[in-house]
mmCIF file of N, CA and C in Angstrom:
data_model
loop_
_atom_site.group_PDB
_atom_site.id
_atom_site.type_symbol
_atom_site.label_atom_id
_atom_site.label_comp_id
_atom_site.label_asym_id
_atom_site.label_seq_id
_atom_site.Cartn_x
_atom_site.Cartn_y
_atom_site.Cartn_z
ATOM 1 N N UNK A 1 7.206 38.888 6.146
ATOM 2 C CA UNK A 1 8.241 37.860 6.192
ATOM 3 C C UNK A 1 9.169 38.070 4.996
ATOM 4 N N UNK A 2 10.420 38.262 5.060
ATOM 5 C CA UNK A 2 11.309 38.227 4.276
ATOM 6 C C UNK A 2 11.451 36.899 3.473
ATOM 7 N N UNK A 3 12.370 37.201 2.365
ATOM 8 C CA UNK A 3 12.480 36.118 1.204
ATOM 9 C C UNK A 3 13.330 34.892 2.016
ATOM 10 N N UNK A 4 14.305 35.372 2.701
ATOM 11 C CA UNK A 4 14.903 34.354 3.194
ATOM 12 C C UNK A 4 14.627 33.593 4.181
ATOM 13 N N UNK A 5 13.530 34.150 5.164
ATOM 14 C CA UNK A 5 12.905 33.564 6.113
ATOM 15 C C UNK A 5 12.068 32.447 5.495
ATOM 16 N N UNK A 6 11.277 33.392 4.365
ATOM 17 C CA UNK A 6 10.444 32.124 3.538
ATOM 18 C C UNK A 6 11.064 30.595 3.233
ATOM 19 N N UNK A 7 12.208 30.931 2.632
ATOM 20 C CA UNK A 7 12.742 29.705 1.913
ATOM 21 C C UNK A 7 13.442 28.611 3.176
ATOM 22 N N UNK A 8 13.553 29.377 3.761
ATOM 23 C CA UNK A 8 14.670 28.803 5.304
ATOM 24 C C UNK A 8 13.434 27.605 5.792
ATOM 25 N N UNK A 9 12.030 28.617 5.953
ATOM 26 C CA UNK A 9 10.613 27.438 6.427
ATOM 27 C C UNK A 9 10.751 26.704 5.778
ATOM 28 N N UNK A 10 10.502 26.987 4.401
ATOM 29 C CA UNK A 10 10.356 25.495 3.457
ATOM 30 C C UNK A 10 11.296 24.639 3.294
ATOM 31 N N UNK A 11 12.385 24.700 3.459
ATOM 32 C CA UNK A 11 13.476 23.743 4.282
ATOM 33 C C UNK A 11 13.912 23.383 5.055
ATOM 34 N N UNK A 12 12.709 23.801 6.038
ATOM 35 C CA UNK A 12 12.862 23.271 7.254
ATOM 36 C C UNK A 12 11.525 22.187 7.422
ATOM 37 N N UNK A 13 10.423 22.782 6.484
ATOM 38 C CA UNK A 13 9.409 22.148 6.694
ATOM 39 C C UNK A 13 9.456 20.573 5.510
ATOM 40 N N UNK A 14 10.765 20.960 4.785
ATOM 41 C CA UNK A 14 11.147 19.539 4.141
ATOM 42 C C UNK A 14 11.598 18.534 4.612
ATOM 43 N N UNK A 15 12.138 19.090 5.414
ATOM 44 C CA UNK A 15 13.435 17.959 6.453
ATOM 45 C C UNK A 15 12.414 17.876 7.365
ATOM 46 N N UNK A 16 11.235 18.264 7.978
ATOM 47 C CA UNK A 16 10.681 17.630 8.959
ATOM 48 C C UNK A 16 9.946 16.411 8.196
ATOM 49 N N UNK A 17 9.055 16.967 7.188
ATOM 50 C CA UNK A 17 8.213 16.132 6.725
ATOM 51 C C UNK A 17 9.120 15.037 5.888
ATOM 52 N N UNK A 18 10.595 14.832 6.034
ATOM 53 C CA UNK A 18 11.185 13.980 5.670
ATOM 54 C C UNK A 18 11.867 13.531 3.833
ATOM 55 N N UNK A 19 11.716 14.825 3.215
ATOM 56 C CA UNK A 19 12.002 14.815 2.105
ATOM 57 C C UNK A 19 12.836 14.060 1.408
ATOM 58 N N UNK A 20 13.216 13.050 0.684
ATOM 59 C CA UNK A 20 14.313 12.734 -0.343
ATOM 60 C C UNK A 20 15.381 12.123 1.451
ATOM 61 N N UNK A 21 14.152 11.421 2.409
ATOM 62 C CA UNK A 21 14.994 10.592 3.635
ATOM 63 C C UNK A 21 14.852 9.237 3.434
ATOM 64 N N UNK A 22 15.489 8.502 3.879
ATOM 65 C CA UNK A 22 15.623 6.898 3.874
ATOM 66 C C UNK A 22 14.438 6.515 5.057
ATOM 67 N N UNK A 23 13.755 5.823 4.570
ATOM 68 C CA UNK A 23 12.869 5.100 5.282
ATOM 69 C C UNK A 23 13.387 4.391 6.626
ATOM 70 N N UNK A 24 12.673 4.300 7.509
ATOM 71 C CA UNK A 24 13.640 4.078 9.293
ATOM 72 C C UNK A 24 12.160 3.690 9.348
ATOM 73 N N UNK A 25 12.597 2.144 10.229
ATOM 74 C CA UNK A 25 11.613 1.486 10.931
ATOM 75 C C UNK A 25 12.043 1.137 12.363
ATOM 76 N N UNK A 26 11.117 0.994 13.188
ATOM 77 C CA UNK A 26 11.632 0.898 14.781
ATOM 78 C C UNK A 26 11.051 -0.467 15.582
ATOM 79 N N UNK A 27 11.706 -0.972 15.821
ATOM 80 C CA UNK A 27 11.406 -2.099 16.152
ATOM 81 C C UNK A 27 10.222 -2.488 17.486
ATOM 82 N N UNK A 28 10.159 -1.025 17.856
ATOM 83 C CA UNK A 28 9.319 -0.734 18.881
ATOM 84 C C UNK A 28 7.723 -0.500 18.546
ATOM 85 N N UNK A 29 7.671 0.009 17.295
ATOM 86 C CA UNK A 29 6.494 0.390 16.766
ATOM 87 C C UNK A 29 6.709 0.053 14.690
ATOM 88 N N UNK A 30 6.777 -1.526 14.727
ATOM 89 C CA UNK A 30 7.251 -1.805 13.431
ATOM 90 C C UNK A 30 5.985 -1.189 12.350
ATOM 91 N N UNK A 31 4.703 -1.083 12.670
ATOM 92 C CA UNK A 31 3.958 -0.262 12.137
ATOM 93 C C UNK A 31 3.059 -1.702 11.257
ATOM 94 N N UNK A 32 2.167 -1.123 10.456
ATOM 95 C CA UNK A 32 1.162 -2.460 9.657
ATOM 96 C C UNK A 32 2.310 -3.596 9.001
ATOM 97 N N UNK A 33 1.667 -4.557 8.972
ATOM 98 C CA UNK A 33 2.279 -5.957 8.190
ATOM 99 C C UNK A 33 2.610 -5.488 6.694
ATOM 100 N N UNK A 34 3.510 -5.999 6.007
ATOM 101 C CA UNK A 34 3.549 -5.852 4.530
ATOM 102 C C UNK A 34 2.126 -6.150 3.980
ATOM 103 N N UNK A 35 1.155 -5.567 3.137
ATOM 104 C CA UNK A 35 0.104 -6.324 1.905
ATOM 105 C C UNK A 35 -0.348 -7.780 1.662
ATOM 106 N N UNK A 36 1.059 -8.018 1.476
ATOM 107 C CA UNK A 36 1.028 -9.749 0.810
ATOM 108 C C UNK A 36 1.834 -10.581 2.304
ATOM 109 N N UNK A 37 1.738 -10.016 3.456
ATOM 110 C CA UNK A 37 2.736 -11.131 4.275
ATOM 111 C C UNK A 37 3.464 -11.687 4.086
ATOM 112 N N UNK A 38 4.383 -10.827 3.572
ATOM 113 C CA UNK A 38 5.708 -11.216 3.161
ATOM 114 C C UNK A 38 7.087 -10.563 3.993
ATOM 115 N N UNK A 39 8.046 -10.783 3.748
ATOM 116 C CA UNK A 39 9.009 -10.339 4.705
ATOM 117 C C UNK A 39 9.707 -8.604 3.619
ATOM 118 N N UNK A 40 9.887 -7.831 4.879
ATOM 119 C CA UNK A 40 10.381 -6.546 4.279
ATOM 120 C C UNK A 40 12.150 -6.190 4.242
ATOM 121 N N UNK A 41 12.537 -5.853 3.068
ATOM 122 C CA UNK A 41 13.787 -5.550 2.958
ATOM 123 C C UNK A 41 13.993 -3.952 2.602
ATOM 124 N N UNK A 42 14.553 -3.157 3.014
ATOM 125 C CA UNK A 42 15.342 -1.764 3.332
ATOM 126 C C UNK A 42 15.832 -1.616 1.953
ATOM 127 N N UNK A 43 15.813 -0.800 1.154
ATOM 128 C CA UNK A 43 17.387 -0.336 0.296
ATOM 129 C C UNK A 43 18.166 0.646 0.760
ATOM 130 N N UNK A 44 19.109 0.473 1.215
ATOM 131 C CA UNK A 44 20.280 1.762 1.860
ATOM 132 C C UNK A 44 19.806 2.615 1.240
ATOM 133 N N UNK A 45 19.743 3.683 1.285
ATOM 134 C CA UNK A 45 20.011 5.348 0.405
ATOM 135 C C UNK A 45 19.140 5.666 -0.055
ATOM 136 N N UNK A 46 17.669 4.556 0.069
ATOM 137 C CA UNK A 46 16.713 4.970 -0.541
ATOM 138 C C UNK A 46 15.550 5.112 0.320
ATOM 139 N N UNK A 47 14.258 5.910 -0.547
ATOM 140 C CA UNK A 47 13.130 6.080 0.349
ATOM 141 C C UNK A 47 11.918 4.799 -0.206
ATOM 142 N N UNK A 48 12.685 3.680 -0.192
ATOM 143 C CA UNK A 48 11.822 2.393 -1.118
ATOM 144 C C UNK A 48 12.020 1.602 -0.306
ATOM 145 N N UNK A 49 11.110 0.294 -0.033
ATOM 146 C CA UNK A 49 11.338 -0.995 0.711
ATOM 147 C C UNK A 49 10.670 -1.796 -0.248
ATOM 148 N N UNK A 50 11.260 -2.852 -0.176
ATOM 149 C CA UNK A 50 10.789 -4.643 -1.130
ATOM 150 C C UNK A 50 9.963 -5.481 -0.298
ATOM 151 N N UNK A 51 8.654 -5.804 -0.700
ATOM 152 C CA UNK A 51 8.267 -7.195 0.069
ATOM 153 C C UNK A 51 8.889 -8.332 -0.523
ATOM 154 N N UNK A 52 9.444 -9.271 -0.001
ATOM 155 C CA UNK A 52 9.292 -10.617 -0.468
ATOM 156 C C UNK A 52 8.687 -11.432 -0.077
ATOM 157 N N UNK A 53 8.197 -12.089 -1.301
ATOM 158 C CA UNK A 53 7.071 -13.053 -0.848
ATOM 159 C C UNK A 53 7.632 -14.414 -1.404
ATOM 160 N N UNK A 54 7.506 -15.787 -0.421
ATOM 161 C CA UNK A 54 8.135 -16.586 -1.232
ATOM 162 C C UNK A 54 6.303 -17.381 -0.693
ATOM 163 N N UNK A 55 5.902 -17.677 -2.319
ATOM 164 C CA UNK A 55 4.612 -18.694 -1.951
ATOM 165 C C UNK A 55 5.588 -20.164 -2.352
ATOM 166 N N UNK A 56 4.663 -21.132 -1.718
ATOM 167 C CA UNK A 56 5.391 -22.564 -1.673
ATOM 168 C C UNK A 56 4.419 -22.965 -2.393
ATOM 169 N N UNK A 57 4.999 -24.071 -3.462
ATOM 170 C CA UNK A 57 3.958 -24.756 -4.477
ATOM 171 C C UNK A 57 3.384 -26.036 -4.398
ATOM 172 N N UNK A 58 2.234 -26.523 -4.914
ATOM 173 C CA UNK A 58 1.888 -27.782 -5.005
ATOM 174 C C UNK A 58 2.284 -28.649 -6.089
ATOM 175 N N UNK A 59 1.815 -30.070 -6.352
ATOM 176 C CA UNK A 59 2.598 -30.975 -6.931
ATOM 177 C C UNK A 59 1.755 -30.402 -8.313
ATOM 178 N N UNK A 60 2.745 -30.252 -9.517
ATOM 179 C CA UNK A 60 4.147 -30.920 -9.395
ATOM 180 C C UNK A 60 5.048 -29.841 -8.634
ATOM 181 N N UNK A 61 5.647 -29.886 -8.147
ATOM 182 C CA UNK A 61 6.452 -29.754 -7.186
ATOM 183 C C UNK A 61 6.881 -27.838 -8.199
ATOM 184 N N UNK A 62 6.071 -26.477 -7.901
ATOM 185 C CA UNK A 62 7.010 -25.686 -8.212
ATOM 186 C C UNK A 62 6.625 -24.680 -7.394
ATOM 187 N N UNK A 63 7.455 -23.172 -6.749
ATOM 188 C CA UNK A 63 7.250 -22.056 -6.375
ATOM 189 C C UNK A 63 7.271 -20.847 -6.816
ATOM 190 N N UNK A 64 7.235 -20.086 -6.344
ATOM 191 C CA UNK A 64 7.331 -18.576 -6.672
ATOM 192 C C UNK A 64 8.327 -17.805 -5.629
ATOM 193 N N UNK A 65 8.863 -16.660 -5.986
ATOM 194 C CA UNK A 65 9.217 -15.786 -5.147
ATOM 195 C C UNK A 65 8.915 -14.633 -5.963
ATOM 196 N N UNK A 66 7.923 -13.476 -5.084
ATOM 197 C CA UNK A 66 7.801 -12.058 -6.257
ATOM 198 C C UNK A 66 8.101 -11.220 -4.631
ATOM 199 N N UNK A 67 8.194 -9.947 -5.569
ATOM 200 C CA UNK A 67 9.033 -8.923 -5.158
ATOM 201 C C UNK A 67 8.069 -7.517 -5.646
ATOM 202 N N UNK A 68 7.630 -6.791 -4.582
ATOM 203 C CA UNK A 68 6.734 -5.792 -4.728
ATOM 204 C C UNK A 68 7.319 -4.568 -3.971
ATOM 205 N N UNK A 69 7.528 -3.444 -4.633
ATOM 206 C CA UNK A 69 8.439 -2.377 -4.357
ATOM 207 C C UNK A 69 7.420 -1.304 -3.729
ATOM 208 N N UNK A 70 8.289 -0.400 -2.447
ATOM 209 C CA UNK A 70 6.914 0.052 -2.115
ATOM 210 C C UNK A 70 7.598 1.647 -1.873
ATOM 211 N N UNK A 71 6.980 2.652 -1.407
ATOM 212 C CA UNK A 71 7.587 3.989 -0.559
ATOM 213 C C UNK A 71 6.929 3.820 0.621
ATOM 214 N N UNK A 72 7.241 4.224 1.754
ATOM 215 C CA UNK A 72 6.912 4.718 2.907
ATOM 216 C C UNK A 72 5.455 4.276 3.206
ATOM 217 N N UNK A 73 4.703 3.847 3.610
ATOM 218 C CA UNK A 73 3.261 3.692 3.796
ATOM 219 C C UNK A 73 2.270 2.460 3.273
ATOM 220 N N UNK A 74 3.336 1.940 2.002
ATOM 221 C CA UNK A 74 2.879 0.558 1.548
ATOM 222 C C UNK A 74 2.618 1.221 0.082
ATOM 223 N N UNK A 75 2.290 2.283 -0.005
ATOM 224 C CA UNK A 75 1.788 2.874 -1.533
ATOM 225 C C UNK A 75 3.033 2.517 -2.808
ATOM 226 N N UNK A 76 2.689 2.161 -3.969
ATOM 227 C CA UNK A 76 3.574 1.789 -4.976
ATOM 228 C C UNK A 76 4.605 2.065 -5.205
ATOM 229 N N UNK A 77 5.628 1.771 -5.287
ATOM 230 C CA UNK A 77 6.710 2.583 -5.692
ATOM 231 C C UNK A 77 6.799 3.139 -7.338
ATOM 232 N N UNK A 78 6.932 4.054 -7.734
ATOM 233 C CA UNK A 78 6.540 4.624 -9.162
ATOM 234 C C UNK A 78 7.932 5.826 -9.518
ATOM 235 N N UNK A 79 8.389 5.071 -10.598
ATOM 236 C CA UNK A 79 8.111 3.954 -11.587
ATOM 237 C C UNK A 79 8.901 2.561 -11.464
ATOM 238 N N UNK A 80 7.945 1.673 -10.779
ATOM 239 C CA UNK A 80 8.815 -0.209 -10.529
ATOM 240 C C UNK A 80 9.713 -0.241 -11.469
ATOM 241 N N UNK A 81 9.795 -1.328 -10.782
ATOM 242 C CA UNK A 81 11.010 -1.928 -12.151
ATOM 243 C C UNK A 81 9.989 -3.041 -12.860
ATOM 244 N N UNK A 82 10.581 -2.805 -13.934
ATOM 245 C CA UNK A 82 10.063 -3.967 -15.128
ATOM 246 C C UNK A 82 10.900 -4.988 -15.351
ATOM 247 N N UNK A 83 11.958 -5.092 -15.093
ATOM 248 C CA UNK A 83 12.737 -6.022 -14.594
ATOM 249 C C UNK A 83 13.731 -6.389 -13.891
ATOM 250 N N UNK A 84 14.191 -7.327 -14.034
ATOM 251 C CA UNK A 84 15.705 -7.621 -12.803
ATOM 252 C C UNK A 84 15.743 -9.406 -12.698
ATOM 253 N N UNK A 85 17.155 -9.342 -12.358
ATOM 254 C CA UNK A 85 17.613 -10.610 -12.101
ATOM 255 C C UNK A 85 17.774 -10.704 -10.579
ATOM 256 N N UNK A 86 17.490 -12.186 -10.077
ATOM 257 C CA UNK A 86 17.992 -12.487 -8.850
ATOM 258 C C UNK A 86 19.089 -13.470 -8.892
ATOM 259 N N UNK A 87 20.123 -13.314 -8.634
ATOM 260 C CA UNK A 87 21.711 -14.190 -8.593
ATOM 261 C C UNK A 87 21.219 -15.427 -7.215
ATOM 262 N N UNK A 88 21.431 -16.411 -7.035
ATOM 263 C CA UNK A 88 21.229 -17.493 -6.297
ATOM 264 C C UNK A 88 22.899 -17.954 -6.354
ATOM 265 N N UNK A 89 23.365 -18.222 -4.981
ATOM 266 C CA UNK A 89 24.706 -18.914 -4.822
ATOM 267 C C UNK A 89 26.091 -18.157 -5.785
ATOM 268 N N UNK A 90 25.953 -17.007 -5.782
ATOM 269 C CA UNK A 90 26.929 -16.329 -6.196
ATOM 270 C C UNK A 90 26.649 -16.651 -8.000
ATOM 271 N N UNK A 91 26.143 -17.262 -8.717
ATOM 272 C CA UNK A 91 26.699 -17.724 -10.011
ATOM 273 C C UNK A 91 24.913 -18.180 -10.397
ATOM 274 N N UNK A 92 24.405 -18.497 -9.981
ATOM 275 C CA UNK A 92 23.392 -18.786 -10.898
ATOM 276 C C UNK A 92 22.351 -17.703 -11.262
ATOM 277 N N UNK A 93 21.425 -17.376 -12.241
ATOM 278 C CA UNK A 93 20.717 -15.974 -12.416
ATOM 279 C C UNK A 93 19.497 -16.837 -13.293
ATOM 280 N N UNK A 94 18.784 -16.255 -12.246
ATOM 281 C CA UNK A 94 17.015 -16.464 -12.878
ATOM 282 C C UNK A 94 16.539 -14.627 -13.051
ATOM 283 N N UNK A 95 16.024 -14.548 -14.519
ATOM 284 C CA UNK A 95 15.277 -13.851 -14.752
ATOM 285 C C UNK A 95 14.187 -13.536 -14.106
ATOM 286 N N UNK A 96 13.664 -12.077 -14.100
ATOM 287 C CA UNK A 96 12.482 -12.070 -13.026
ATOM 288 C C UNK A 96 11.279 -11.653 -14.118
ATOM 289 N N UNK A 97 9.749 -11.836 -14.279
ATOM 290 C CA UNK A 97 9.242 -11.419 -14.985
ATOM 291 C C UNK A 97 8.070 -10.030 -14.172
ATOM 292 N N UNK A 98 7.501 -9.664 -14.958
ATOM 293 C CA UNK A 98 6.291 -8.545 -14.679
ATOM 294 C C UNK A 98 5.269 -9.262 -14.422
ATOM 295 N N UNK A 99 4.788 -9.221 -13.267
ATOM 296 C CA UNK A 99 3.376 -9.891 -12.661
ATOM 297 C C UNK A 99 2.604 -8.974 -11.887
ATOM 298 N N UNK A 100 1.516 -8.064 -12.536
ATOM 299 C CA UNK A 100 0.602 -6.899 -12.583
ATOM 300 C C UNK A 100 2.318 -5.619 -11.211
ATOM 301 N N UNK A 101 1.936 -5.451 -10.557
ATOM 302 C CA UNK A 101 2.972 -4.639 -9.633
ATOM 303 C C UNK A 101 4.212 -5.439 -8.751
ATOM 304 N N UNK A 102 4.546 -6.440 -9.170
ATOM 305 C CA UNK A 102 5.450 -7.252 -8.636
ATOM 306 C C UNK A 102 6.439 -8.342 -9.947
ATOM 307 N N UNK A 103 7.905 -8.132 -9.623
ATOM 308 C CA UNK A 103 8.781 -9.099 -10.276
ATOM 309 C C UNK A 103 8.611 -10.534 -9.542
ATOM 310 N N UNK A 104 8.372 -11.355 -10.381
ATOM 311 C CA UNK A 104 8.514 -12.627 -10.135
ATOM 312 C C UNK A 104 9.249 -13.772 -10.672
ATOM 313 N N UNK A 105 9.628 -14.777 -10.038
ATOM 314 C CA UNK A 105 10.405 -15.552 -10.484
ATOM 315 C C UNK A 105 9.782 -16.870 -11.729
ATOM 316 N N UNK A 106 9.921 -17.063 -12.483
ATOM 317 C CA UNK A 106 9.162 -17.551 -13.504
ATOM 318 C C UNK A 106 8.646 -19.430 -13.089
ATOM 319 N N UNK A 107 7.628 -19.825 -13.489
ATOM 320 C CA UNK A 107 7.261 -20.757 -12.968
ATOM 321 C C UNK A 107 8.809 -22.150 -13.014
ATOM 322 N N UNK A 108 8.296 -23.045 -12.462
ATOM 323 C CA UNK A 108 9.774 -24.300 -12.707
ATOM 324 C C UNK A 108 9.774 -24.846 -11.005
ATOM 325 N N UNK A 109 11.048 -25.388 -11.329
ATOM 326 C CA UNK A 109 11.000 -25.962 -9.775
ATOM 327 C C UNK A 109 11.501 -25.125 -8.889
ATOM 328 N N UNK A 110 11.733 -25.412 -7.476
ATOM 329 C CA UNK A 110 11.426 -25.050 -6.688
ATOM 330 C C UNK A 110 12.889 -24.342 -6.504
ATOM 331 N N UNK A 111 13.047 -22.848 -6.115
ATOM 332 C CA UNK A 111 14.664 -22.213 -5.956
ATOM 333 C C UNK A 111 15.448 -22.444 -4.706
ATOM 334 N N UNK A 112 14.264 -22.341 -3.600
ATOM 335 C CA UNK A 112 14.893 -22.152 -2.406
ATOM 336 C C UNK A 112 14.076 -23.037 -1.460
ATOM 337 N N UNK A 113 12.908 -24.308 -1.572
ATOM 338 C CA UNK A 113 12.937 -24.954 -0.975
ATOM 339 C C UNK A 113 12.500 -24.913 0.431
ATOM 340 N N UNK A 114 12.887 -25.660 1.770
ATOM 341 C CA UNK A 114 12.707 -25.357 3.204
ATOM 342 C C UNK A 114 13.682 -24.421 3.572
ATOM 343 N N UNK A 115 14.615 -23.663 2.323
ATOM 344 C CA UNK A 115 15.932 -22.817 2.843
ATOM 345 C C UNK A 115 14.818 -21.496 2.517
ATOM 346 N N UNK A 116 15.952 -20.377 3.215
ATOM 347 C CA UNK A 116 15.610 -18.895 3.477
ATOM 348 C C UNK A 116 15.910 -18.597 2.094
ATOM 349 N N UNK A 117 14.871 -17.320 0.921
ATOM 350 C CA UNK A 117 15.263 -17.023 0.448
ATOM 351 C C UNK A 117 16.507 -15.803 0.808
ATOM 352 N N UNK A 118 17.579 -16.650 -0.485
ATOM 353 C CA UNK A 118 19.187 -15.872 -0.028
ATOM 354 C C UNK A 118 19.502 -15.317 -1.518
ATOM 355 N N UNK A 119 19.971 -14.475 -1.708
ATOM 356 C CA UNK A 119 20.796 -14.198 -2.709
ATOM 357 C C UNK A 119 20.909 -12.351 -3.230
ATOM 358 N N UNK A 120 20.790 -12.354 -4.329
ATOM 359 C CA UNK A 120 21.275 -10.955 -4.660
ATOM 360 C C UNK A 120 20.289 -10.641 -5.917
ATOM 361 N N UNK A 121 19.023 -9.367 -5.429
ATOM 362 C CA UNK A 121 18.268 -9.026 -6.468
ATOM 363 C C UNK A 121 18.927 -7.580 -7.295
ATOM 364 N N UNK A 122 19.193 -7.950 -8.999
ATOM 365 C CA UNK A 122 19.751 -6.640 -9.305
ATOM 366 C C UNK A 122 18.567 -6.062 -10.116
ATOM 367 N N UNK A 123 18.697 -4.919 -9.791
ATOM 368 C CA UNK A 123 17.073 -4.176 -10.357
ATOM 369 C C UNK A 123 17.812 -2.544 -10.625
ATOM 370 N N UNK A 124 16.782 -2.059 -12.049
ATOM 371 C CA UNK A 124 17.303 -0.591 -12.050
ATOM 372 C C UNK A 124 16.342 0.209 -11.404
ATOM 373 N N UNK A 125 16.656 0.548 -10.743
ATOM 374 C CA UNK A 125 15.417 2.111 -9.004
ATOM 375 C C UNK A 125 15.855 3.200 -9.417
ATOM 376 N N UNK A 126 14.845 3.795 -10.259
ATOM 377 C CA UNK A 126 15.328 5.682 -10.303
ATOM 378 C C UNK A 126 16.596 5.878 -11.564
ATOM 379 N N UNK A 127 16.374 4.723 -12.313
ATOM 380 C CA UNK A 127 17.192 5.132 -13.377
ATOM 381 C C UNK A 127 18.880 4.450 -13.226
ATOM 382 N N UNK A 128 19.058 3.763 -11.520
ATOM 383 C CA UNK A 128 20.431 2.915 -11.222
ATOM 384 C C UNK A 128 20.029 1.857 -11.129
ATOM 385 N N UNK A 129 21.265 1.385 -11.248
ATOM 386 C CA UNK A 129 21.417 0.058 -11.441
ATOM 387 C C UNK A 129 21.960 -0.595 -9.641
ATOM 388 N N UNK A 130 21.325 -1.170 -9.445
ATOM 389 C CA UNK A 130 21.162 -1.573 -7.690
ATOM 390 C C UNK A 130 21.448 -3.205 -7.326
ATOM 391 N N UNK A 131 21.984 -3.265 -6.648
ATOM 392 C CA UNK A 131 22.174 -4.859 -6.225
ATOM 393 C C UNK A 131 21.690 -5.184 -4.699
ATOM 394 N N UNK A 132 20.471 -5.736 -4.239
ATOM 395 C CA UNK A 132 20.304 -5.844 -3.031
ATOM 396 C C UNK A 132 20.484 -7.119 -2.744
ATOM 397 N N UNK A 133 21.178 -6.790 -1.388
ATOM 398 C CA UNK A 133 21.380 -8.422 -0.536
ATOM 399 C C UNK A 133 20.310 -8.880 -0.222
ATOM 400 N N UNK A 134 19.961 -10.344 -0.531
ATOM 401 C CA UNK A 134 18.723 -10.657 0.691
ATOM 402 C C UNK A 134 18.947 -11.498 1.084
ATOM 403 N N UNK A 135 18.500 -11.644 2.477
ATOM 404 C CA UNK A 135 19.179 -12.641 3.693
ATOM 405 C C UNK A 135 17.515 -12.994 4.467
ATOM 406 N N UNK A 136 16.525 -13.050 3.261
ATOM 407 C CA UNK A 136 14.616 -13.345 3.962
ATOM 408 C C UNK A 136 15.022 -14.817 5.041
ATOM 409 N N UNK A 137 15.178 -15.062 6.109
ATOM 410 C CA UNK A 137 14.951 -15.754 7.628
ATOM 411 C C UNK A 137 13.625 -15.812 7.778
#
């Protein structure tokens, strides 16, 4: 086998096995539940997906929303983020903290209530600086 035949396989056998591709889910075969049963969000351009999890709190009245970053299969995403803000209503910004493999929203009252978590998580992925929409229904 020639040199160029060689290298031609291994780029071919990259692009099958999906190298440096954006994660694609099918609605036909959505595949296992998120970990934590939480709802899954996409990042365009990337080979990463977010669970969100919004737990609902008891009295006194507070919640959580954390955010667990994953690749392809549910396995960790490496290296997470250690931090990030989530923007609420265009203008307001709660800090997110480190909670063992997941950003979370710091204890207090309640953000989002009987509403969908909505807003805009900014996090640095791979060294950028990223702004994802979330629209969790």
């Amino acid at each position: 086998m020639t040199a160029g035949l060689r290298v031609s396989g291994f780029l071919w056998l990259g692009l099958v096995l999906g190298c440096g591709r954006e994660i694609a889910f099918s609605t036909a075969d959505p595949g296992d539940p998120p970990p934590h049963g939480g709802k899954l969000v996409i990042i365009p351009g990337q080979s990463c997906l977010i669970e969100v999890v919004k737990k609902e709190g008891t009295d006194p009245i507070t919640a959580e929303v954390s955010f667990y970053f994953y690749n392809e299969g549910y396995t960790p995403f490496e290296p997470a983020p250690r931090s990030g803000v989530l923007v609420i209503d265009g203008q307001r910004e709660v800090s997110l903290q480190v909670d063992g493999d997941a950003l979370v929203t710091p204890p207090g009252p309640v953000l989002f209530g009987d509403q969908d978590v909505d807003g805009v998580l900014k996090i640095e992925l791979d060294g950028e600086a990223r702004q994802i929409p979330l629209g969790i229904r």
